[in-house]
Short mmCIF file of C-alpha atoms and ligand atoms in Angstrom, two decimals:
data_model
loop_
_atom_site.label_atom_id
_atom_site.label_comp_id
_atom_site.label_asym_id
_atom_site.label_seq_id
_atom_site.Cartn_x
_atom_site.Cartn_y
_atom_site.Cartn_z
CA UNK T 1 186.62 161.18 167.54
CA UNK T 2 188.53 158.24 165.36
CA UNK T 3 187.12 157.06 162.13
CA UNK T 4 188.22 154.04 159.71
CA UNK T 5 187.87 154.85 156.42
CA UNK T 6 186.04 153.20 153.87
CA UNK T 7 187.34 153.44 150.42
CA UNK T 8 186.13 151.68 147.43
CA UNK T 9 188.01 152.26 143.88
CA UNK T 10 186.92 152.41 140.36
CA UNK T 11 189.40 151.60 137.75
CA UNK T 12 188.97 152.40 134.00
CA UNK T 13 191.17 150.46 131.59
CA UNK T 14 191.48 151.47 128.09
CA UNK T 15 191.56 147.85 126.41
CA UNK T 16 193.91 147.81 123.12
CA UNK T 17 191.74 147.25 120.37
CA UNK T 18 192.91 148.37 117.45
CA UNK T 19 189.69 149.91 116.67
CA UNK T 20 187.29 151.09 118.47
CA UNK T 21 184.82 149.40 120.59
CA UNK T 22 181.54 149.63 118.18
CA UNK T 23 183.49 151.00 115.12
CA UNK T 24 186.36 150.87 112.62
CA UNK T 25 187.93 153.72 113.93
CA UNK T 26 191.51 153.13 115.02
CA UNK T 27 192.35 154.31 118.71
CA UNK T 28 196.22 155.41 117.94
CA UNK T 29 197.15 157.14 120.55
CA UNK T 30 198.73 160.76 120.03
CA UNK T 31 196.67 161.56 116.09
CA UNK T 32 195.83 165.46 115.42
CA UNK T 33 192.35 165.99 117.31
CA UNK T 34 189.43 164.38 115.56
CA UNK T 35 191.00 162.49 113.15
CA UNK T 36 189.71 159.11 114.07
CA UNK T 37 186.06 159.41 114.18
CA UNK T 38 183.00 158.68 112.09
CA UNK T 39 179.57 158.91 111.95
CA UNK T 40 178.91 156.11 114.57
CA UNK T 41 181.38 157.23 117.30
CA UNK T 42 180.01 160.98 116.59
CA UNK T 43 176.89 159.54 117.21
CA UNK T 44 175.09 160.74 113.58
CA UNK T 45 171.04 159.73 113.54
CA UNK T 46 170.74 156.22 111.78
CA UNK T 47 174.01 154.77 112.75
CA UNK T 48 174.35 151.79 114.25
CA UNK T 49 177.16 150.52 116.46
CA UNK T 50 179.18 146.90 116.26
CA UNK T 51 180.47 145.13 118.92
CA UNK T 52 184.40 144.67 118.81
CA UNK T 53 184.60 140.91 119.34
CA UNK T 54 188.40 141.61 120.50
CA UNK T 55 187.00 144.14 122.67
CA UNK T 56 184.94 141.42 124.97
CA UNK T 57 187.60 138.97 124.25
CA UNK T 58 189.93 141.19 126.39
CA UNK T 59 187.04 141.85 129.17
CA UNK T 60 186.92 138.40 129.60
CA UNK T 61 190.27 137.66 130.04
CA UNK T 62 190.49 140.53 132.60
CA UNK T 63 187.34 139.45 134.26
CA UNK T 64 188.70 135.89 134.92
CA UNK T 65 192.10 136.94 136.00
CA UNK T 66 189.98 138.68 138.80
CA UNK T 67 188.57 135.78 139.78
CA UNK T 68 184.87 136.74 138.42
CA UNK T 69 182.41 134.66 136.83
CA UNK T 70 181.29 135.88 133.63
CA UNK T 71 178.11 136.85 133.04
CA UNK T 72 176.35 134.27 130.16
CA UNK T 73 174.11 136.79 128.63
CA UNK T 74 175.54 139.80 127.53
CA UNK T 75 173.26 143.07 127.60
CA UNK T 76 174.44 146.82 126.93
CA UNK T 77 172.71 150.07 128.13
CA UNK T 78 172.56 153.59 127.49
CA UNK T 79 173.31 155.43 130.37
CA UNK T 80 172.14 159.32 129.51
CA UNK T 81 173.46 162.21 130.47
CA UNK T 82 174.95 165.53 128.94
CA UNK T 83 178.70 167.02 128.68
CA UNK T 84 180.49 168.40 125.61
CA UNK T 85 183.09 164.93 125.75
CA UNK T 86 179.80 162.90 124.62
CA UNK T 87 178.37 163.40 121.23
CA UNK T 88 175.69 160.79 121.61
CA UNK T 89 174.42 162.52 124.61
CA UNK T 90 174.43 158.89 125.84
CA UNK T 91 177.58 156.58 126.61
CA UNK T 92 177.02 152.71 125.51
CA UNK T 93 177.60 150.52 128.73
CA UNK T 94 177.09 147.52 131.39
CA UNK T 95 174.47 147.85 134.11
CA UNK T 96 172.34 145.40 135.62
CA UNK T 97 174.23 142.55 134.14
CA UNK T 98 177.95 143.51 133.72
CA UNK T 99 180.17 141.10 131.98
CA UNK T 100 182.26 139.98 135.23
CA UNK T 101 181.11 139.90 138.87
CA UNK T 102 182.34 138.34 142.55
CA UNK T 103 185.62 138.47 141.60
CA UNK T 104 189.03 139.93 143.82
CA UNK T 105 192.36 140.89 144.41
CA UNK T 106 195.10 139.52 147.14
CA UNK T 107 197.23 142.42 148.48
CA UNK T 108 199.49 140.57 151.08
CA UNK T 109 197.26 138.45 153.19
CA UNK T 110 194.02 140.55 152.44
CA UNK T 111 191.16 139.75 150.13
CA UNK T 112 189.95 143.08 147.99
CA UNK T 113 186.51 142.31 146.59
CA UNK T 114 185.67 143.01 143.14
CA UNK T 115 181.98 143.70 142.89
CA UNK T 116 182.00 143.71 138.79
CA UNK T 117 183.83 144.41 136.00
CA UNK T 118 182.33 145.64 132.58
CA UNK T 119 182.31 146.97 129.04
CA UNK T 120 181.77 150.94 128.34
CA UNK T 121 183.00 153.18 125.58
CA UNK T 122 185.21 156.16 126.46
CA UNK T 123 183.98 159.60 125.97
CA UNK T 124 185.86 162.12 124.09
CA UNK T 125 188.69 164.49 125.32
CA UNK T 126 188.31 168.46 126.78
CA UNK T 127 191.12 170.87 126.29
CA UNK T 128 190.92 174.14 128.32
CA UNK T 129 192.27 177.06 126.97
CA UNK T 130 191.73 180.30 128.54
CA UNK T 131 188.05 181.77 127.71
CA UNK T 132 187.30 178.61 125.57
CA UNK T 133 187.33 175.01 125.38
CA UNK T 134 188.13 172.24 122.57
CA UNK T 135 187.11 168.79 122.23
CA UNK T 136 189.14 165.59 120.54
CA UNK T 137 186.52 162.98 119.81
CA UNK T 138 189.45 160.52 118.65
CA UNK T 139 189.24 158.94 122.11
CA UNK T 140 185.34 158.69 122.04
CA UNK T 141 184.15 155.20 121.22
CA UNK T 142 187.68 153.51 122.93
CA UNK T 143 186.79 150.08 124.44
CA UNK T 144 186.98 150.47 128.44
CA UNK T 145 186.69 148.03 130.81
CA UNK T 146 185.88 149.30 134.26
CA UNK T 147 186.61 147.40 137.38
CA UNK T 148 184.95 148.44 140.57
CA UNK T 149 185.50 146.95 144.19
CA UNK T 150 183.37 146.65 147.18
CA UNK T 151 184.41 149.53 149.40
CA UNK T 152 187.19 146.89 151.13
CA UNK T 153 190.02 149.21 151.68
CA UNK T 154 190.63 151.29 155.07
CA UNK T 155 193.63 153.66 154.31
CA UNK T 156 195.59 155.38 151.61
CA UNK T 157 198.71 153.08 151.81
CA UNK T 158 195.81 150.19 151.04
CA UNK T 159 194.55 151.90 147.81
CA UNK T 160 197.90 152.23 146.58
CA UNK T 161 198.85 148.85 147.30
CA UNK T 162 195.77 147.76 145.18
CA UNK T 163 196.41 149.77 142.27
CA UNK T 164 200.31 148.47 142.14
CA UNK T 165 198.89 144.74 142.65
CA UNK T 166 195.86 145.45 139.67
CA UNK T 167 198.20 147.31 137.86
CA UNK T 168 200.71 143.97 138.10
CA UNK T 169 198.05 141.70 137.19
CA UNK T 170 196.72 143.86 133.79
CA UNK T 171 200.34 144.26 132.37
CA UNK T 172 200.83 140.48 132.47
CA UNK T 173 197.15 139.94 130.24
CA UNK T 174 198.78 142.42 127.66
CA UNK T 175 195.37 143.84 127.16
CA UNK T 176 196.23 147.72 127.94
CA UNK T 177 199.06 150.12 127.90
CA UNK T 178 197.94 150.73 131.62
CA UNK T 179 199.56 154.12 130.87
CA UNK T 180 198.06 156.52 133.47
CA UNK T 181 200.07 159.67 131.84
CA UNK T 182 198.62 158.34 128.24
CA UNK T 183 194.84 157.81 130.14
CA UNK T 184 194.78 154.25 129.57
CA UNK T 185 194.29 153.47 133.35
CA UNK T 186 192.35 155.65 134.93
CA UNK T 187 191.02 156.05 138.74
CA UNK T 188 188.07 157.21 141.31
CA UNK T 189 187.57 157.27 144.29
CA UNK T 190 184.78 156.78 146.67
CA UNK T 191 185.18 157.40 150.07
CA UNK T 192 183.52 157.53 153.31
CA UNK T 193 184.16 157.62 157.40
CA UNK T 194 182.26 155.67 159.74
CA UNK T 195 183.21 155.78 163.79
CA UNK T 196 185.47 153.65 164.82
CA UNK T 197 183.16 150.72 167.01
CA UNK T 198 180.39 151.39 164.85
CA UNK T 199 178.63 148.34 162.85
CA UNK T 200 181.53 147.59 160.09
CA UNK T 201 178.04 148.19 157.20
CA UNK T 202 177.36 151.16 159.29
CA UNK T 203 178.60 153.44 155.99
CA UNK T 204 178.81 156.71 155.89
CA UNK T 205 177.28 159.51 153.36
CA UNK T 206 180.50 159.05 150.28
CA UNK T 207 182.25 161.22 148.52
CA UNK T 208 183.16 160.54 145.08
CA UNK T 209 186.89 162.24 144.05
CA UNK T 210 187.64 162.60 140.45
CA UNK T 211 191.10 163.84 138.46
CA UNK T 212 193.32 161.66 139.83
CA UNK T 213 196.87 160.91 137.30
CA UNK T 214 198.81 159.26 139.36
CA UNK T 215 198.94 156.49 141.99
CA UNK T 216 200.25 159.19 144.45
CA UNK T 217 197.12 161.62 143.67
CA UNK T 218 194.94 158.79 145.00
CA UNK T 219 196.61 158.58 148.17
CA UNK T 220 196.97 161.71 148.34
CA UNK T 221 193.97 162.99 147.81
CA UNK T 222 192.39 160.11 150.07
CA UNK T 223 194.83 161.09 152.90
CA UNK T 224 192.91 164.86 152.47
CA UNK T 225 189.58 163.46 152.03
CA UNK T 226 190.12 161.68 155.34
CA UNK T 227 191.35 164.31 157.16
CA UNK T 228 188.80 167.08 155.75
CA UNK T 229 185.46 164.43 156.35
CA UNK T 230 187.02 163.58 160.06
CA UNK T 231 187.00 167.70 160.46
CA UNK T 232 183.03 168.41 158.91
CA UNK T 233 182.44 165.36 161.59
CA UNK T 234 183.88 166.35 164.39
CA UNK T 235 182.23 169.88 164.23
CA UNK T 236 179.16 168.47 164.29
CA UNK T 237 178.45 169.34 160.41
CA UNK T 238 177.47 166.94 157.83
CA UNK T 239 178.82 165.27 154.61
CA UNK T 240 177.36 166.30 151.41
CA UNK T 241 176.90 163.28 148.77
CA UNK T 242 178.94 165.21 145.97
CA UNK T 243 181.63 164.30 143.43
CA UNK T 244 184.84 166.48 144.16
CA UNK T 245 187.62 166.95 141.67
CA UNK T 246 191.42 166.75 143.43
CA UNK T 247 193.90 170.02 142.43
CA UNK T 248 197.08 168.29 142.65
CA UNK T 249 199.15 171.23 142.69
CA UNK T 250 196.88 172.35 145.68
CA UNK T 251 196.98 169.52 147.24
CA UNK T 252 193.09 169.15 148.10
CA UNK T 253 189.93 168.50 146.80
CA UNK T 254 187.68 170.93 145.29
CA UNK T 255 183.30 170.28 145.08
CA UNK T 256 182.74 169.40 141.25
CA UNK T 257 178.90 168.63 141.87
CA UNK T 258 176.38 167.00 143.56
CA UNK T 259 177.02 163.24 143.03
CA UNK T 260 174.23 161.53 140.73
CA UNK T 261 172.11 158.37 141.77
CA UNK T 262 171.59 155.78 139.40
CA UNK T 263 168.44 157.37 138.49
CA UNK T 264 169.65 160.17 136.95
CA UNK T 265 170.98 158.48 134.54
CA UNK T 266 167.75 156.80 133.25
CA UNK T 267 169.66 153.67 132.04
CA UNK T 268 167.92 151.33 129.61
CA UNK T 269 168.90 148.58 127.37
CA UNK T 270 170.87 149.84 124.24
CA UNK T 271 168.23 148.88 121.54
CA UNK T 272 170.56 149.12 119.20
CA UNK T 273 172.89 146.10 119.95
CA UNK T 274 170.90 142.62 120.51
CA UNK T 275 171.84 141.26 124.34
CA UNK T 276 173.74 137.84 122.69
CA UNK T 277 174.85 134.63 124.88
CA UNK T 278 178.65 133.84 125.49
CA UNK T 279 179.02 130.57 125.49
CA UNK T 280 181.16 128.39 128.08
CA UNK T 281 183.39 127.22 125.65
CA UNK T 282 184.03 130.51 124.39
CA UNK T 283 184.83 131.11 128.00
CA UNK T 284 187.02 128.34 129.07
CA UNK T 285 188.95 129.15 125.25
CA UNK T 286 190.63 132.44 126.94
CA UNK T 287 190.70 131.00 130.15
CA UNK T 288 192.79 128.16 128.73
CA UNK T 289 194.91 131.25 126.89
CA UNK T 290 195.81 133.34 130.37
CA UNK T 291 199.30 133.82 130.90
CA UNK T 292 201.24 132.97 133.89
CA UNK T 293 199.95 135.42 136.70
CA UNK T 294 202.16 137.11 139.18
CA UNK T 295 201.16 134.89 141.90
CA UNK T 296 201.95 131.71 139.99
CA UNK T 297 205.13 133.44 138.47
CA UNK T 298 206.68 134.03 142.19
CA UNK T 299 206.42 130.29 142.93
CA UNK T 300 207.99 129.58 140.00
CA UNK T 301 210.53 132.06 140.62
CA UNK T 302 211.06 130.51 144.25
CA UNK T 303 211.37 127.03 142.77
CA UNK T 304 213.37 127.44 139.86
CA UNK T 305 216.09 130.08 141.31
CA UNK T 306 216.14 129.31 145.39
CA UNK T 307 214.49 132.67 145.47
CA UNK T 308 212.48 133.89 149.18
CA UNK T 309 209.03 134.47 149.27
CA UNK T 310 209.94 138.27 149.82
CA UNK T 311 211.53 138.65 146.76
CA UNK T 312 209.40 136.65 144.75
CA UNK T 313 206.64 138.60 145.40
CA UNK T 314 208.75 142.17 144.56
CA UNK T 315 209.94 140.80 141.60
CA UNK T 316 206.71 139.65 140.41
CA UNK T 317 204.78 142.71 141.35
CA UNK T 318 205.72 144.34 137.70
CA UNK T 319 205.95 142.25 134.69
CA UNK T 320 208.95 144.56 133.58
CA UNK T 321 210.35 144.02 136.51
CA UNK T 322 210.42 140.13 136.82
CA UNK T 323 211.30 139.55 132.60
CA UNK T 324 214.30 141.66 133.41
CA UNK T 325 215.13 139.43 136.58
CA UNK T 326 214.67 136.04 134.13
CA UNK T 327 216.53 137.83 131.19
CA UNK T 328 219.76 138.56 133.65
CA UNK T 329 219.33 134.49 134.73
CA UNK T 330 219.32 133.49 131.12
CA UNK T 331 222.11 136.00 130.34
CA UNK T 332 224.51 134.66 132.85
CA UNK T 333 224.37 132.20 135.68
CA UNK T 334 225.05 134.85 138.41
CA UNK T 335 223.72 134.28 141.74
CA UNK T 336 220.03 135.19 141.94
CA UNK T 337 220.02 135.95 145.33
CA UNK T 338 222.49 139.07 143.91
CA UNK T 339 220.66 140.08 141.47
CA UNK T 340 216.95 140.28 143.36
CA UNK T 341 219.40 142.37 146.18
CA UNK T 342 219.56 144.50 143.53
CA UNK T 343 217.10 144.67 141.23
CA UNK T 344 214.93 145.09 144.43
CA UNK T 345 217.23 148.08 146.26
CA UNK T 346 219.10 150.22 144.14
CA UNK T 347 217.05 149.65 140.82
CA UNK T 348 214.04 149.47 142.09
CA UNK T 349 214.36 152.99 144.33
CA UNK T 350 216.14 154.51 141.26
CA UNK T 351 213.14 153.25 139.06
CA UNK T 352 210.50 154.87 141.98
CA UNK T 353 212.77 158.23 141.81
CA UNK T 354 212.17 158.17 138.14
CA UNK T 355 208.59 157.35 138.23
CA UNK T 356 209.25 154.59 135.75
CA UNK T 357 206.93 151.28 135.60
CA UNK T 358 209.53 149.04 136.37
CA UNK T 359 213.06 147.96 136.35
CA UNK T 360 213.17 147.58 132.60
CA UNK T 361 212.64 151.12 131.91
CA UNK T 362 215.68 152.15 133.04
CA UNK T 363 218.53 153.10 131.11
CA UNK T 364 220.71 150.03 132.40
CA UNK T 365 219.69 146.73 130.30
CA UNK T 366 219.71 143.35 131.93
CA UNK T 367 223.24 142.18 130.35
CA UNK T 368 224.47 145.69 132.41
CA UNK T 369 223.22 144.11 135.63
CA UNK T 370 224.94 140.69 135.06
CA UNK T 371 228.40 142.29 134.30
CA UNK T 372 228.06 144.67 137.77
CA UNK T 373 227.29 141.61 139.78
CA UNK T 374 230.11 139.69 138.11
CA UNK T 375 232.51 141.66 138.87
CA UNK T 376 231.51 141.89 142.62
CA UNK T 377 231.09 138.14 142.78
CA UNK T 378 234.59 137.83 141.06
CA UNK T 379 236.13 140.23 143.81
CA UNK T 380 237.27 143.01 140.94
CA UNK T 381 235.16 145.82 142.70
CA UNK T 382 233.61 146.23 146.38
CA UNK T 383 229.96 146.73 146.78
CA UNK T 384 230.77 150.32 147.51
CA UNK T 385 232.21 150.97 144.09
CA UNK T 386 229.20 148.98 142.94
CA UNK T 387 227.03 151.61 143.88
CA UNK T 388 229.02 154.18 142.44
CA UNK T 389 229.46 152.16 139.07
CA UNK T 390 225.99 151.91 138.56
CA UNK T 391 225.61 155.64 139.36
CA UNK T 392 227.70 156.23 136.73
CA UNK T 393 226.36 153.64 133.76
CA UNK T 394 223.06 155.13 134.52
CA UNK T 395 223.60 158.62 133.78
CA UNK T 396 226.57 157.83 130.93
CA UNK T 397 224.82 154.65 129.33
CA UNK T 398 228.49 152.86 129.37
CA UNK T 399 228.72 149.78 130.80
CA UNK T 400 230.25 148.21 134.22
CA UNK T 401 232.71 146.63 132.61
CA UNK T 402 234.00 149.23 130.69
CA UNK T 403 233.38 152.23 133.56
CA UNK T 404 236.29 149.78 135.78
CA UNK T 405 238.59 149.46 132.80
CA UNK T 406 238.67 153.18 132.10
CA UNK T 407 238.85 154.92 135.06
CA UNK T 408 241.19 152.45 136.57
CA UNK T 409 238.95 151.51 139.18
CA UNK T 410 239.24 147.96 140.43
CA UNK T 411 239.40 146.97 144.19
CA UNK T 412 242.88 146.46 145.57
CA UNK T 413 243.11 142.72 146.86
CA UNK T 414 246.84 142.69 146.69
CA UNK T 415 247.86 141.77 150.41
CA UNK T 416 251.36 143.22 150.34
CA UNK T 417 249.77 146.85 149.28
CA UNK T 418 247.01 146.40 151.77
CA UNK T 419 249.68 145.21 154.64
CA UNK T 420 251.28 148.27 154.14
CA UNK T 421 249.16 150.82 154.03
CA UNK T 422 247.73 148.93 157.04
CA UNK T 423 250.41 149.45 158.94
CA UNK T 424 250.14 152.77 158.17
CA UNK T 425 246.87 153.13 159.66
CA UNK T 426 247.85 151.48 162.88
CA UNK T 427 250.60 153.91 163.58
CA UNK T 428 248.21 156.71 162.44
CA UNK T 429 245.45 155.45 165.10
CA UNK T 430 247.09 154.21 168.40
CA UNK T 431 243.91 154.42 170.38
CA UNK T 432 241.86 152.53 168.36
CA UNK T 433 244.26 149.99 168.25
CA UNK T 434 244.72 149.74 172.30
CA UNK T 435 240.95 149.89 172.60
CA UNK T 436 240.28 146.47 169.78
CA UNK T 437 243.16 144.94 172.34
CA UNK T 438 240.96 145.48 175.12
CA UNK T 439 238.28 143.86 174.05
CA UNK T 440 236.37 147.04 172.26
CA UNK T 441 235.36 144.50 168.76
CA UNK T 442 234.19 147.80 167.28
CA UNK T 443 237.15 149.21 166.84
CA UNK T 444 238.16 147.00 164.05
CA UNK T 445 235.51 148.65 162.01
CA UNK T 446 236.28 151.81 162.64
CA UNK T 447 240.48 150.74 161.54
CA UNK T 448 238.46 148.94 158.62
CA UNK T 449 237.09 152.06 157.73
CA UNK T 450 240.07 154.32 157.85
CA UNK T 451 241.84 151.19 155.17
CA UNK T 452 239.02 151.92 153.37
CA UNK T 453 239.35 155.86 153.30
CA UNK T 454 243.42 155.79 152.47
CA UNK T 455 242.79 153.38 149.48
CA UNK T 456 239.92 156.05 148.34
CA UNK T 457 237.39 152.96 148.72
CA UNK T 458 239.40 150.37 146.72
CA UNK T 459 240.55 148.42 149.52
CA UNK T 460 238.71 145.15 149.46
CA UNK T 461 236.64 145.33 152.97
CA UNK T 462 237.27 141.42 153.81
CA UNK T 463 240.54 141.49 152.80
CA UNK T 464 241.36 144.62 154.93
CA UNK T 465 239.70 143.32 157.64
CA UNK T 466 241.50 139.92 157.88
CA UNK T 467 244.79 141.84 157.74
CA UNK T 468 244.00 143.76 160.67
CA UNK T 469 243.29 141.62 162.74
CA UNK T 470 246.02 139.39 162.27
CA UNK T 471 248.50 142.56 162.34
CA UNK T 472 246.40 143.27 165.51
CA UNK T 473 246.69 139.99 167.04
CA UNK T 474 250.36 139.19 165.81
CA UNK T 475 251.44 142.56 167.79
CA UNK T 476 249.21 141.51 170.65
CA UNK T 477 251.36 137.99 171.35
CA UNK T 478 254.75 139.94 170.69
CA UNK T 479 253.99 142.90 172.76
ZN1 ZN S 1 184.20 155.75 114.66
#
């Protein structure tokens, strides 16, 4: 039988307070274990916690870059329940009333619903060793903002595409390292199959999947989920309502436990933090402060620099990615259509194979870029020797410039060098000559190609080319 998945996501975002979210303690990342804690994020009787103003500041700018109206009254609960990470035995957060709902996300020409965003504290950190376990509380207390959608998406490819597009959107509010390696964005899953033909709020029992690093793991482990549901399904069996944990190394998920209800949690309001009103002035204040968003930033991008639509949007899609495109504009006046080719091929797939963020994290700075393309525009090198150029900066750190002038390489435009050793490749290649004569227009490629092999890839391809043909065509009216 064929399903369509339904996926919803919940993202965690570690906001960048410099203290906590209802204490002084500072959230540096990477201090000896339990360093940074005190009696109110260790939850000691007769403490009482303070909201971080910067803390909601930074929800609400999130909240309205989503698109979400922000709720006027704000209200925190204690949601209960037990695990070594949680010294309070309770973790401070949003439930009825979170702080942003109804808001979204565009990926391409579809509409991902946010159902809420809201303000939680992080719980603390467990090692594993063998035959015992340690716990960091330094991370306990951290300001989080989680963003949950409706359950909008229908594939793997989808949920990835979100998370690249969210991920775009939160590095541009500067509000998080959105570091998945250091925890600071963090991801679940939920996800269900219902027939395909069936009602589309037909939904399925879901599956909640947990433990998942990297932007891969969630497709991934949603392409397994999907697979493994379909198979319970099809045999007639039944989906339990659990949380599952995904073994990347394994490449499937594992049953953690049976997934909670609301309920279990026995939420009520936090008495120890008065619900408080934000105002609408307070509102339209960081409103008025939100930067340029990526969508706003690609039409920019198309008006200012002639740019397409297409590469707009890919240079947009990472803030790294775009400041680097604007710092090579400001650097030089090379031709941005160039220098999007490029940032969006070979830098982009050697930024991918390097699991990097963006462009800019690559050992090949902007002014790097701007001398490579130079010296194609200029002629000096062939887009060829480009490639190999920029091979060669990347793992050596030198620059374009400096990789021509010492190894000599420069493409030969020189037509009395190129005549020759084009005549050479005539003689060498009778055939193909006979056969461009007759008509065969591919053959000129192929004579274009063996110019290019004899000069070891310096020839200059349009050069070559034009002297072929008219050695070709000068032979054609003698013969
Ligand atoms: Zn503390």
């Amino acid at each position: 039988m064929s399903y369509i998945p339904v996926i919803g996501l919940e993202t965690h975002l570690q906001l960048k307070t410099v203290s906590k979210i209802f204490c002084g303690c500072s959230t540096t990342f990477g201090a000896p274990p339990n360093s940074q804690v005190c009696p109110v994020c260790l939850g000691f009787p007769g403490t009482l916690p303070v909201l971080n103003r910067q803390a909601l500041t930074f929800g609400i700018r999130v909240a309205l870059a989503l698109g979400c109206g922000i709720q006027p009254r704000i209200v925190f609960h204690r949601k209960n329940y037990f695990y070594p990470d949680l010294p309070k035995d309770f973790q401070i957060s949003q439930y009825d009333l979170p702080l942003g709902t109804d808001g979204f996300v565009e990926i391409g020409k579809r509409r991902i619903r946010i159902g809420r965003a809201h303000l939680e504290e992080d719980a603390g950190k467990l090692l594993h060793s063998a035959g015992y376990s340690l716990v960091d509380f330094n991370r306990t207390g951290v300001a989080l903002l989680e963003i949950v959608t409706e359950p909008d998406l229908t594939s793997p490819e989808e949920a990835h595409l979100y998370l690249k597009t969210l991920r775009g959107i939160l590095e541009y509010l500067e509000v998080s390292d959105c570091d998945m390696e250091k925890g600071s964005l963090r991801c679940d899953t939920n996800i269900s199959l219902r027939p395909a033909g069936s009602a589309a709020d037909s939904l399925g029992t879901k599956v909640e999947i947990k433990n998942l690093n990297s932007f891969k793991a969630v497709a991934r482990s949603l392409a397994y989920e999907i697979q493994r549901q379909a198979q319970v399904l099809d045999e007639g069996g039944k989906i339990q309502q659990e949380t599952r944990l995904w073994d990347d190394a394994a490449g499937r998920t594992e049953p953690m436990r049976s997934k909670e209800y609301a309920h279990d949690y026995r939420y009520f309001p936090e008495p120890d933090l008065v619900p408080f009103a934000v105002s609408p002035e307070e509102v339209e204040k960081v409103r008025g402060n939100l930067p340029e968003l990526p969508p706003q930033r690609a039409r920019r991008l198309i008006e200012q620099y002639g740019l397409s639509e297409m590469d707009a949007r890919t240079l947009t899609a990472s803030k790294g990615t775009a400041d680097y495109f604007e710092s090579c504009m400001k650097a030089a006046p090379a031709s941005a259509k160039t220098l999007a080719n490029w940032i969006a091929g070979e830098l982009s797939s050697q930024t991918n194979a390097r699991n990097l963020e963006s462009v800019a994290g690559l050992p090949f700075p902007p002014g790097h870029l701007v001398e490579l393309v130079g010296l194609i525009e200029s002629g000096k090198i062939s887009g060829k020797m480009a490639k190999e150029i920029f091979a060669e900066a990347l793992s050596s750190g030198q620059s374009p410039g400096s990789i021509v002038y010492s190894k000599g390489l420069s493409q030969v435009t020189d037509p009395s060098v190129l005549q020759t050793a084009a005549q050479e490749v005539l003689k060498e290649h009778p055939q193909a000559a006979a056969d461009y004569r007759t008509g065969k227009g591919q053959a000129l490629m192929f004579l274009v190609g063996q110019l290019m092999r004899r000069t070891q890839g310096a020839a200059s391809p349009a050069i070559s080319q034009e002297i072929l043909r008219k050695l070709l065509n000068d032979k054609e009216k003698r013969g």
